[in-house]
PDB file of N, CA and C in Angstrom:
ATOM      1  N   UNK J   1      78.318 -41.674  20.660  1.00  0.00           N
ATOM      2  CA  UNK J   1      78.986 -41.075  19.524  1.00  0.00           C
ATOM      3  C   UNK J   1      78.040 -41.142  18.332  1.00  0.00           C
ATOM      4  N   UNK J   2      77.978 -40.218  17.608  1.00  0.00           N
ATOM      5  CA  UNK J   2      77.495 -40.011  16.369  1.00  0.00           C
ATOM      6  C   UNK J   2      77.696 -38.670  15.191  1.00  0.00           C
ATOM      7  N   UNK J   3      77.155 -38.937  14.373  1.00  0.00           N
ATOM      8  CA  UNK J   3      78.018 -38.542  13.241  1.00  0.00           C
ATOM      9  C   UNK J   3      77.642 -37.421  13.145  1.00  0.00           C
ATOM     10  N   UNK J   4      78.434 -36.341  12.800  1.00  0.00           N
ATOM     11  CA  UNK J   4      77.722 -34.824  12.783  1.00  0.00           C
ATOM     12  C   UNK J   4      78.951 -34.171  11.619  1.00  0.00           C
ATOM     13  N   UNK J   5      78.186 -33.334  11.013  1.00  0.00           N
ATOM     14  CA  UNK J   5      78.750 -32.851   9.905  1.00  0.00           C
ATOM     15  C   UNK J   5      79.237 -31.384  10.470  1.00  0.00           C
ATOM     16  N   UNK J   6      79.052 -31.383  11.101  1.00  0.00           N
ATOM     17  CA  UNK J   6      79.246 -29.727  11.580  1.00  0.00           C
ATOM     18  C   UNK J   6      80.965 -29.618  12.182  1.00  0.00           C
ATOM     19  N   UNK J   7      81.440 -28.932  11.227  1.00  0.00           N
ATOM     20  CA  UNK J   7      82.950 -28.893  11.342  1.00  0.00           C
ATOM     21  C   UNK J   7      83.490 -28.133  12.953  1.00  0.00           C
ATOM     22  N   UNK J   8      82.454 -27.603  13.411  1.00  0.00           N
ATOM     23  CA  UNK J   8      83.373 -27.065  14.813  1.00  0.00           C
ATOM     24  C   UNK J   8      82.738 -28.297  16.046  1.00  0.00           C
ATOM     25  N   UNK J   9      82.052 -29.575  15.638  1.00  0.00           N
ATOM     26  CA  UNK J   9      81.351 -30.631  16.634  1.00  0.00           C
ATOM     27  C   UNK J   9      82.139 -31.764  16.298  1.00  0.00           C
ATOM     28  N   UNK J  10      83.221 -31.836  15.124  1.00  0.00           N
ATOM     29  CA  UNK J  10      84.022 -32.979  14.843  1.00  0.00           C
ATOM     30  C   UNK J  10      85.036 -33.019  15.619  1.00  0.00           C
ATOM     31  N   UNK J  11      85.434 -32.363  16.292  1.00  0.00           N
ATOM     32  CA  UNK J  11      86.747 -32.678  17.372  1.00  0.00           C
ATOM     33  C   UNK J  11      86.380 -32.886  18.382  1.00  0.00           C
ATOM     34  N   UNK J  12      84.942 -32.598  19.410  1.00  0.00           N
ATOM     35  CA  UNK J  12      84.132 -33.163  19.764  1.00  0.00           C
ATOM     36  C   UNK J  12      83.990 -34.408  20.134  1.00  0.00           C
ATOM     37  N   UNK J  13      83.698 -34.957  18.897  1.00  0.00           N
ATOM     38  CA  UNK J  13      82.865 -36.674  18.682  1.00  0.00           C
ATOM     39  C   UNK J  13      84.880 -37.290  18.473  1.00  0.00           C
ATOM     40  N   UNK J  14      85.774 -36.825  18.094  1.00  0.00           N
ATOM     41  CA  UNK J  14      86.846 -37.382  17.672  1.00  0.00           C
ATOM     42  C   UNK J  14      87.589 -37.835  19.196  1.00  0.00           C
ATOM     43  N   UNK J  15      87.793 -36.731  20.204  1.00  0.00           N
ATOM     44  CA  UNK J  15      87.816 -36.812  21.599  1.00  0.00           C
ATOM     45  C   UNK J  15      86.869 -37.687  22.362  1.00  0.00           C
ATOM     46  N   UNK J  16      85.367 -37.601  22.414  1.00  0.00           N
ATOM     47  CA  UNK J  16      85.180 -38.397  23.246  1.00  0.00           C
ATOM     48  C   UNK J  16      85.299 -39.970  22.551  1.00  0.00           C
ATOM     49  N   UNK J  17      85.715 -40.431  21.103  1.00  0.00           N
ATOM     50  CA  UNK J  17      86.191 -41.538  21.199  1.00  0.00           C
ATOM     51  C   UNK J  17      87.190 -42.109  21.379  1.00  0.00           C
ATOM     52  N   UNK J  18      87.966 -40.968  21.332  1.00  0.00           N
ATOM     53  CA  UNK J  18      89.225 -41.172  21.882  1.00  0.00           C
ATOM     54  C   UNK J  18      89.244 -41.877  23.668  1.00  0.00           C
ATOM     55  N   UNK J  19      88.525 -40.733  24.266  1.00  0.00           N
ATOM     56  CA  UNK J  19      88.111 -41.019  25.652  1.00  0.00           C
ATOM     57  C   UNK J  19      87.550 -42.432  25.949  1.00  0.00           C
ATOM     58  N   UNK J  20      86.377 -42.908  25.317  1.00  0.00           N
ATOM     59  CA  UNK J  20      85.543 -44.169  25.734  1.00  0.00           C
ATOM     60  C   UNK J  20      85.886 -45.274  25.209  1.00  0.00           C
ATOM     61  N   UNK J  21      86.731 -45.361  23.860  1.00  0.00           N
ATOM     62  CA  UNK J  21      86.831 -46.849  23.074  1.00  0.00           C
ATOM     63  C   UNK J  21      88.127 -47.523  23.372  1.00  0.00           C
ATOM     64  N   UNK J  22      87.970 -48.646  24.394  1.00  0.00           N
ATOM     65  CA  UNK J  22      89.695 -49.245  24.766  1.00  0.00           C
ATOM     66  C   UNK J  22      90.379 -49.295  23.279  1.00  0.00           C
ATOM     67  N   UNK J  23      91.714 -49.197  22.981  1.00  0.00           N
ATOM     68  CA  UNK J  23      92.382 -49.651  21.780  1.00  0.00           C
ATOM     69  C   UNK J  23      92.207 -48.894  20.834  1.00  0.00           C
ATOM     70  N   UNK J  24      91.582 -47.309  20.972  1.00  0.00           N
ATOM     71  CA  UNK J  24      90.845 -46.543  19.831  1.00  0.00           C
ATOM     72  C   UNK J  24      91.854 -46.307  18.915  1.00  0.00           C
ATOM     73  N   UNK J  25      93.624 -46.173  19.379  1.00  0.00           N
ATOM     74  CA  UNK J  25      94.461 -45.919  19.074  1.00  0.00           C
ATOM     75  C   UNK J  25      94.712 -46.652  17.496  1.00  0.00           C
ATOM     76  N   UNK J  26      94.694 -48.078  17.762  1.00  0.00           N
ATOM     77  CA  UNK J  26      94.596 -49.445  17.099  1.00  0.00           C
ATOM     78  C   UNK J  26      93.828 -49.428  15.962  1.00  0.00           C
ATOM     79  N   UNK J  27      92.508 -49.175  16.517  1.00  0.00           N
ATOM     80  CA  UNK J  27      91.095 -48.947  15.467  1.00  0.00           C
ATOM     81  C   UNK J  27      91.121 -48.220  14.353  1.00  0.00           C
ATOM     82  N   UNK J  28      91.898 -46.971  14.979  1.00  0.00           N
ATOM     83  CA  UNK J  28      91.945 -45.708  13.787  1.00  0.00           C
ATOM     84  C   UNK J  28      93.280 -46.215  12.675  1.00  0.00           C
ATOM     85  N   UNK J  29      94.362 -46.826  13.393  1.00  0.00           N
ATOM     86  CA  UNK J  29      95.465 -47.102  12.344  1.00  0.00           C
ATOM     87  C   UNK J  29      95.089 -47.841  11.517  1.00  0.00           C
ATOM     88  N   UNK J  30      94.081 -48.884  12.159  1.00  0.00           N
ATOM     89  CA  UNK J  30      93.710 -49.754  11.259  1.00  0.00           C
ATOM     90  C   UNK J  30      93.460 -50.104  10.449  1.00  0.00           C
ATOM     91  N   UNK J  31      92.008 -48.820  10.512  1.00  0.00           N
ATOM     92  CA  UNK J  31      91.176 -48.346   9.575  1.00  0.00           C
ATOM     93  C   UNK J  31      92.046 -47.633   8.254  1.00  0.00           C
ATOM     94  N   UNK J  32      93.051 -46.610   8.915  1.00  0.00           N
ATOM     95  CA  UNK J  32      93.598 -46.327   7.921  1.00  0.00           C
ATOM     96  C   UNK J  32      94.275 -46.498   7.160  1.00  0.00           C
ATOM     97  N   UNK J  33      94.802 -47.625   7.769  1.00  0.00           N
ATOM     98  CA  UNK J  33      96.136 -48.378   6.905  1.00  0.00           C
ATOM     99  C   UNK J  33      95.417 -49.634   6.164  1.00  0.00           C
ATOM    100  N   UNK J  34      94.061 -50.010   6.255  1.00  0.00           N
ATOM    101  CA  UNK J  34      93.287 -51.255   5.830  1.00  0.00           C
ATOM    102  C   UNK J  34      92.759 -50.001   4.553  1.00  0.00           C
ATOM    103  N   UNK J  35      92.451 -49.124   4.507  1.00  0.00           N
ATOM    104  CA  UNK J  35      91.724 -48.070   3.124  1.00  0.00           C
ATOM    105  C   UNK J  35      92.496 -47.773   2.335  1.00  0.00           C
ATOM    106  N   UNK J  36      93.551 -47.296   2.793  1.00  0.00           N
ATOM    107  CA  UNK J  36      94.544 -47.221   2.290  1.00  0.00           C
ATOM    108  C   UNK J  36      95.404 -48.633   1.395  1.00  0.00           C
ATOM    109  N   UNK J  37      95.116 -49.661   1.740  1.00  0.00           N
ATOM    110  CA  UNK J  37      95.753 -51.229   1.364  1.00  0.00           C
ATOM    111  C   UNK J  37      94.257 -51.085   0.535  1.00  0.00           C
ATOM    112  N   UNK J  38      93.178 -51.238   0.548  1.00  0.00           N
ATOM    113  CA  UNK J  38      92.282 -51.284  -0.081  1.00  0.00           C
ATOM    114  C   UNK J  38      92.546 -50.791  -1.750  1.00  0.00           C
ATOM    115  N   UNK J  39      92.928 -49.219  -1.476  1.00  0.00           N
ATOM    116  CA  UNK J  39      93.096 -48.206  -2.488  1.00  0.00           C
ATOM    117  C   UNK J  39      93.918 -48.418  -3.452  1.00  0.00           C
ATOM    118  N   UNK J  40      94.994 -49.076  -3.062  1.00  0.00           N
ATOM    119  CA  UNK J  40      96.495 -49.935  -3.858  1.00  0.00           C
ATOM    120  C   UNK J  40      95.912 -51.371  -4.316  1.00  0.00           C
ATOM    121  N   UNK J  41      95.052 -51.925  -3.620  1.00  0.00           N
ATOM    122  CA  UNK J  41      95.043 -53.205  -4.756  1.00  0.00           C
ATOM    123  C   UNK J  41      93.791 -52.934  -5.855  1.00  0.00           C
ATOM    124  N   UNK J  42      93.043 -51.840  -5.299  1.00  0.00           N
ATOM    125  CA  UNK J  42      92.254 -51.738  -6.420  1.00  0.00           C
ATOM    126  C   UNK J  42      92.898 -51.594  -7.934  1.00  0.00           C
ATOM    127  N   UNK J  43      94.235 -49.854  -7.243  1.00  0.00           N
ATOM    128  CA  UNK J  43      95.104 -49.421  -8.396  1.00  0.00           C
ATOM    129  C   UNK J  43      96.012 -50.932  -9.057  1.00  0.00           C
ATOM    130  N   UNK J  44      96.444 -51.494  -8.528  1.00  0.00           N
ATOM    131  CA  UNK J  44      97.122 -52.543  -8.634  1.00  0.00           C
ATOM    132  C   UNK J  44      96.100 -53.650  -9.696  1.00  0.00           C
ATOM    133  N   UNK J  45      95.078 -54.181  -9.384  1.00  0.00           N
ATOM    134  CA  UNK J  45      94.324 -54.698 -10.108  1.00  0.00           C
ATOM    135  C   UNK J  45      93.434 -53.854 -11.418  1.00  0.00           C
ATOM    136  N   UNK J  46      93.049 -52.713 -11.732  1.00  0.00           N
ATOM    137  CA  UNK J  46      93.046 -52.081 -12.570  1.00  0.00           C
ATOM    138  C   UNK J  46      94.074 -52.046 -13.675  1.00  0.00           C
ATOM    139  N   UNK J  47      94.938 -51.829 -13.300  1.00  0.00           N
ATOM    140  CA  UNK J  47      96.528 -51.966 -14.213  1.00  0.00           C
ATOM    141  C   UNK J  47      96.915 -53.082 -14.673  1.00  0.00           C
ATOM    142  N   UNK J  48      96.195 -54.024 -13.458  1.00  0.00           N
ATOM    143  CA  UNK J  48      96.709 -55.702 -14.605  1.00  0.00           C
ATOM    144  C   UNK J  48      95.663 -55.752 -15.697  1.00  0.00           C
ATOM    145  N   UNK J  49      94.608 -55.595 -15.138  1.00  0.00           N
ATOM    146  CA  UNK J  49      93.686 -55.259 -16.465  1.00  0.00           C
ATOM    147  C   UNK J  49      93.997 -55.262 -17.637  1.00  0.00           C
ATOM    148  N   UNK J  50      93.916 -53.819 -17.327  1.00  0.00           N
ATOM    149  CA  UNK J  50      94.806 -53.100 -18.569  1.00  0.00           C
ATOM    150  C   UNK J  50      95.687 -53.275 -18.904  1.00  0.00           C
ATOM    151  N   UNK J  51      96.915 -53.938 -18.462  1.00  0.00           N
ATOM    152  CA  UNK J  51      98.169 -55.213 -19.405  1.00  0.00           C
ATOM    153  C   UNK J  51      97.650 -55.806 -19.980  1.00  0.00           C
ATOM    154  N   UNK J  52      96.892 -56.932 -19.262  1.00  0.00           N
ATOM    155  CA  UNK J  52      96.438 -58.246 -20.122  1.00  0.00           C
ATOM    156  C   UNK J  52      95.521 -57.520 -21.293  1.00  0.00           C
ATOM    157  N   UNK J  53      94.459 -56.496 -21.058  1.00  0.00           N
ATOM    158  CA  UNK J  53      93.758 -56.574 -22.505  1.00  0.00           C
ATOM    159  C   UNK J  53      94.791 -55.919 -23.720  1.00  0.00           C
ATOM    160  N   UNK J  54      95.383 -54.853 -23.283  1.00  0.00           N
ATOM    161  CA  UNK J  54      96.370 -54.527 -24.173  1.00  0.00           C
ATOM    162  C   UNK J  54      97.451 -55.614 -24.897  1.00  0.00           C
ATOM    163  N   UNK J  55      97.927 -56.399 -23.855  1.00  0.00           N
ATOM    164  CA  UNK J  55      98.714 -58.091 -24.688  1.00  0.00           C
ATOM    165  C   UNK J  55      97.643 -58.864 -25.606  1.00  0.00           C
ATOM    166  N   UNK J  56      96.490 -58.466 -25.309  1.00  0.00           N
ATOM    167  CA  UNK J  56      95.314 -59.878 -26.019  1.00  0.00           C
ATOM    168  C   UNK J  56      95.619 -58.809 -27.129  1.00  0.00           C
ATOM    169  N   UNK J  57      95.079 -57.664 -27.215  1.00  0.00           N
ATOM    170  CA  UNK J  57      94.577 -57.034 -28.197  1.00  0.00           C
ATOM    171  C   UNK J  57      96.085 -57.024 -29.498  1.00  0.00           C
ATOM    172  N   UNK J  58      97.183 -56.873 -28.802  1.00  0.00           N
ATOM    173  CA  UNK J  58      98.378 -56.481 -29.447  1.00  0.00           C
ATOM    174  C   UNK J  58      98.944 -58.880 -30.487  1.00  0.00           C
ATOM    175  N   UNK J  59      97.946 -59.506 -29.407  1.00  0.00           N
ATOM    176  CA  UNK J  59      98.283 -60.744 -30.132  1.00  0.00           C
ATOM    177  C   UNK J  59      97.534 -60.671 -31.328  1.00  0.00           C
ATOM    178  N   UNK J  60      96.380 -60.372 -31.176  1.00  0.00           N
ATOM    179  CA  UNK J  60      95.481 -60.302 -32.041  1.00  0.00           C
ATOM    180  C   UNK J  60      95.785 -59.785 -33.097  1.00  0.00           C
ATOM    181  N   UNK J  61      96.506 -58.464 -33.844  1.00  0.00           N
ATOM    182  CA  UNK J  61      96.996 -58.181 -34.747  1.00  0.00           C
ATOM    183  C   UNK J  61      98.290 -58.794 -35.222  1.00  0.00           C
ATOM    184  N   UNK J  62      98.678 -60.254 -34.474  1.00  0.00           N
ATOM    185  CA  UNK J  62      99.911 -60.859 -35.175  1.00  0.00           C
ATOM    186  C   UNK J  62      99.753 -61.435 -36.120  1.00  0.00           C
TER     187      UNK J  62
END
């Protein structure tokens, strides 16, 4: 398997890993549900951020 950009060779390479990798099923949810969890704590940690400096900044003018 390897990586090819060529949009009519991606179903291709998507099938035969489907075909050769025990658990490929597993791998792919994985992946996607681990990028996806990735993507939310980034958003999630960005936003606390931005609470806390907005509370510092809003003490600061007391």
């Amino acid at each position: 398997m390897h990586y090819t950009a060529d949009i009519n060779l991606v179903f291709n390479c998507v099938n035969h890993t489907s075909r050769d990798v025990k658990n490929e099923w597993l791998l792919r949810t994985l992946h996607a549900n681990g990028a996806s969890s990735f993507f939310i704590c980034i958003c999630l940690h960005i936003g606390r951020v931005l609470i806390l400096i907005n509370k510092s900044v809003i003490a600061n003018y007391r």
